[in-house]
Short mmCIF file of C-alpha atoms in Angstrom, two decimals:
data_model
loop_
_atom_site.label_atom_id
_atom_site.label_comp_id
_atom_site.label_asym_id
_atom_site.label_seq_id
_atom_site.Cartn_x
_atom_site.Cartn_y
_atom_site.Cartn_z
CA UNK A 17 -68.81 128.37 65.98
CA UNK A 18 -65.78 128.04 67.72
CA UNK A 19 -62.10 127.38 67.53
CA UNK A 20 -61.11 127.33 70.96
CA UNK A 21 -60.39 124.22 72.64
CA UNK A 22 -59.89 122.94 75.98
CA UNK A 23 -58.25 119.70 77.94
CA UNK A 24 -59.47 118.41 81.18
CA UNK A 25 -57.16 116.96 83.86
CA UNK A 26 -59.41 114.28 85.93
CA UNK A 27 -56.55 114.29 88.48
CA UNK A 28 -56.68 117.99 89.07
CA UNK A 29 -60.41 117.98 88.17
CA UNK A 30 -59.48 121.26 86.20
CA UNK A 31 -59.81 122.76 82.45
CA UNK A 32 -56.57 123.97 80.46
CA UNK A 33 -56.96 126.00 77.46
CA UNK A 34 -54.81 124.34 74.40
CA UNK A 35 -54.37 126.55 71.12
CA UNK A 36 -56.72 127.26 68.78
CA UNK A 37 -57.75 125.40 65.98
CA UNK A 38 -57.05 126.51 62.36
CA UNK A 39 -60.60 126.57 61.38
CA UNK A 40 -63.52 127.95 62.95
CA UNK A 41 -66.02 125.52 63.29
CA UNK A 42 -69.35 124.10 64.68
CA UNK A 43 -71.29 120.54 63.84
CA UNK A 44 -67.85 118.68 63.85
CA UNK A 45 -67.29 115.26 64.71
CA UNK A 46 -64.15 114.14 66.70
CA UNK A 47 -62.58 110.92 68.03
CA UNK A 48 -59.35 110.24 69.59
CA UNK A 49 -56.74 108.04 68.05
CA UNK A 50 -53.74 106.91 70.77
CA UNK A 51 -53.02 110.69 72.16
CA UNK A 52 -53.96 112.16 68.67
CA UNK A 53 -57.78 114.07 68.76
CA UNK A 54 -59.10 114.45 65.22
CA UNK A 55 -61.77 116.61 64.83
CA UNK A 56 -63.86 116.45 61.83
CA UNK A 57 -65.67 118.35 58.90
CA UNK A 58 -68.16 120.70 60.43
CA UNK A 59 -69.96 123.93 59.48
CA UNK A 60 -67.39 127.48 59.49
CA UNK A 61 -70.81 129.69 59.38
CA UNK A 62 -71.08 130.37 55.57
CA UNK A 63 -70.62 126.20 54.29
CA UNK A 64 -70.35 122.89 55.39
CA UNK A 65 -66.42 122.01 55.18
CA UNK A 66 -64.61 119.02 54.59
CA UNK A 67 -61.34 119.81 56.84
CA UNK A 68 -59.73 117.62 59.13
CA UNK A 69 -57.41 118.94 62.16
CA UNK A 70 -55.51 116.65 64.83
CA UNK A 71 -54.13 117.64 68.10
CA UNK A 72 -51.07 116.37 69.36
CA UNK A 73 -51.87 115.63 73.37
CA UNK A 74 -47.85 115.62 73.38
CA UNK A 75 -46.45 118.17 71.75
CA UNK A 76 -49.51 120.65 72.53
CA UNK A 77 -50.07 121.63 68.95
CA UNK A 78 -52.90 120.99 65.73
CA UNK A 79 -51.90 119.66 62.31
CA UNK A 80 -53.78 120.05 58.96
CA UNK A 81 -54.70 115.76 58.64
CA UNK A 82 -56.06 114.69 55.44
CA UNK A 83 -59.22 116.09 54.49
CA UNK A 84 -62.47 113.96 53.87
CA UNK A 85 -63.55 113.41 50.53
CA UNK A 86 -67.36 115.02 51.37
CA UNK A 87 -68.63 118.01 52.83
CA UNK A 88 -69.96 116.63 56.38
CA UNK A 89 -71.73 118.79 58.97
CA UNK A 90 -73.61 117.41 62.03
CA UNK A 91 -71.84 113.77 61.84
CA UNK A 92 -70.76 110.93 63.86
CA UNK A 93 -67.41 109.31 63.73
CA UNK A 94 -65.97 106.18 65.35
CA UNK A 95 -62.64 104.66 65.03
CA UNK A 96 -62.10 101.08 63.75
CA UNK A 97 -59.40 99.32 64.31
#
C-alpha cells in the first residue's frame, strides 16, 4: 500500500514525484478525466474503502472527489462520456 505518486514526462523520458495522496492505498482503480486523475476505492491494509481522490495535472495538488456508494477493492473503471 502506497500513497506516493509519480508523473512521467515522455518528452524528457523522466519520472517526477507529485504529492502524496490522502489515503494510503492498494487495489485502486484510476482513470483520467481531461487533466484530472481519479483514483478509486481500494484496500488501506485493515478494509476495503470507498474513497475517491483526484489530482489536478495543473495546479499539482489532490482533492477529496465524491466518494462511491460501495466498498470496491481490486476494480476496473472506465470513463463514459
Amino acid at each position: 500500500r502506497t500513497n506516493t505518486a509519480e508523473k512521467y514526462s515522455p518528452s524528457d523520458r523522466s519520472w517526477t514525484s507529485i504529492p502524496d495522496m490522502y489515503n494510503t492505498r492498494s487495489n485502486f482503480g484510476i482513470e483520467v478525466i481531461d487533466d484530472m486523475l481519479f483514483v478509486i476505492g481500494g484496500f488501506n491494509g485493515e478494509t476495503t474503502i470507498y474513497n475517491v481522490e483526484c489530482y489536478d495535472t495543473q495546479s499539482n495538488e489532490w482533492y477529496n472527489a465524491t466518494d462511491m456508494n460501495l466498498y470496491k477493492s481490486a476494480l476496473s473503471a472506465c470513463v463514459v462520456r
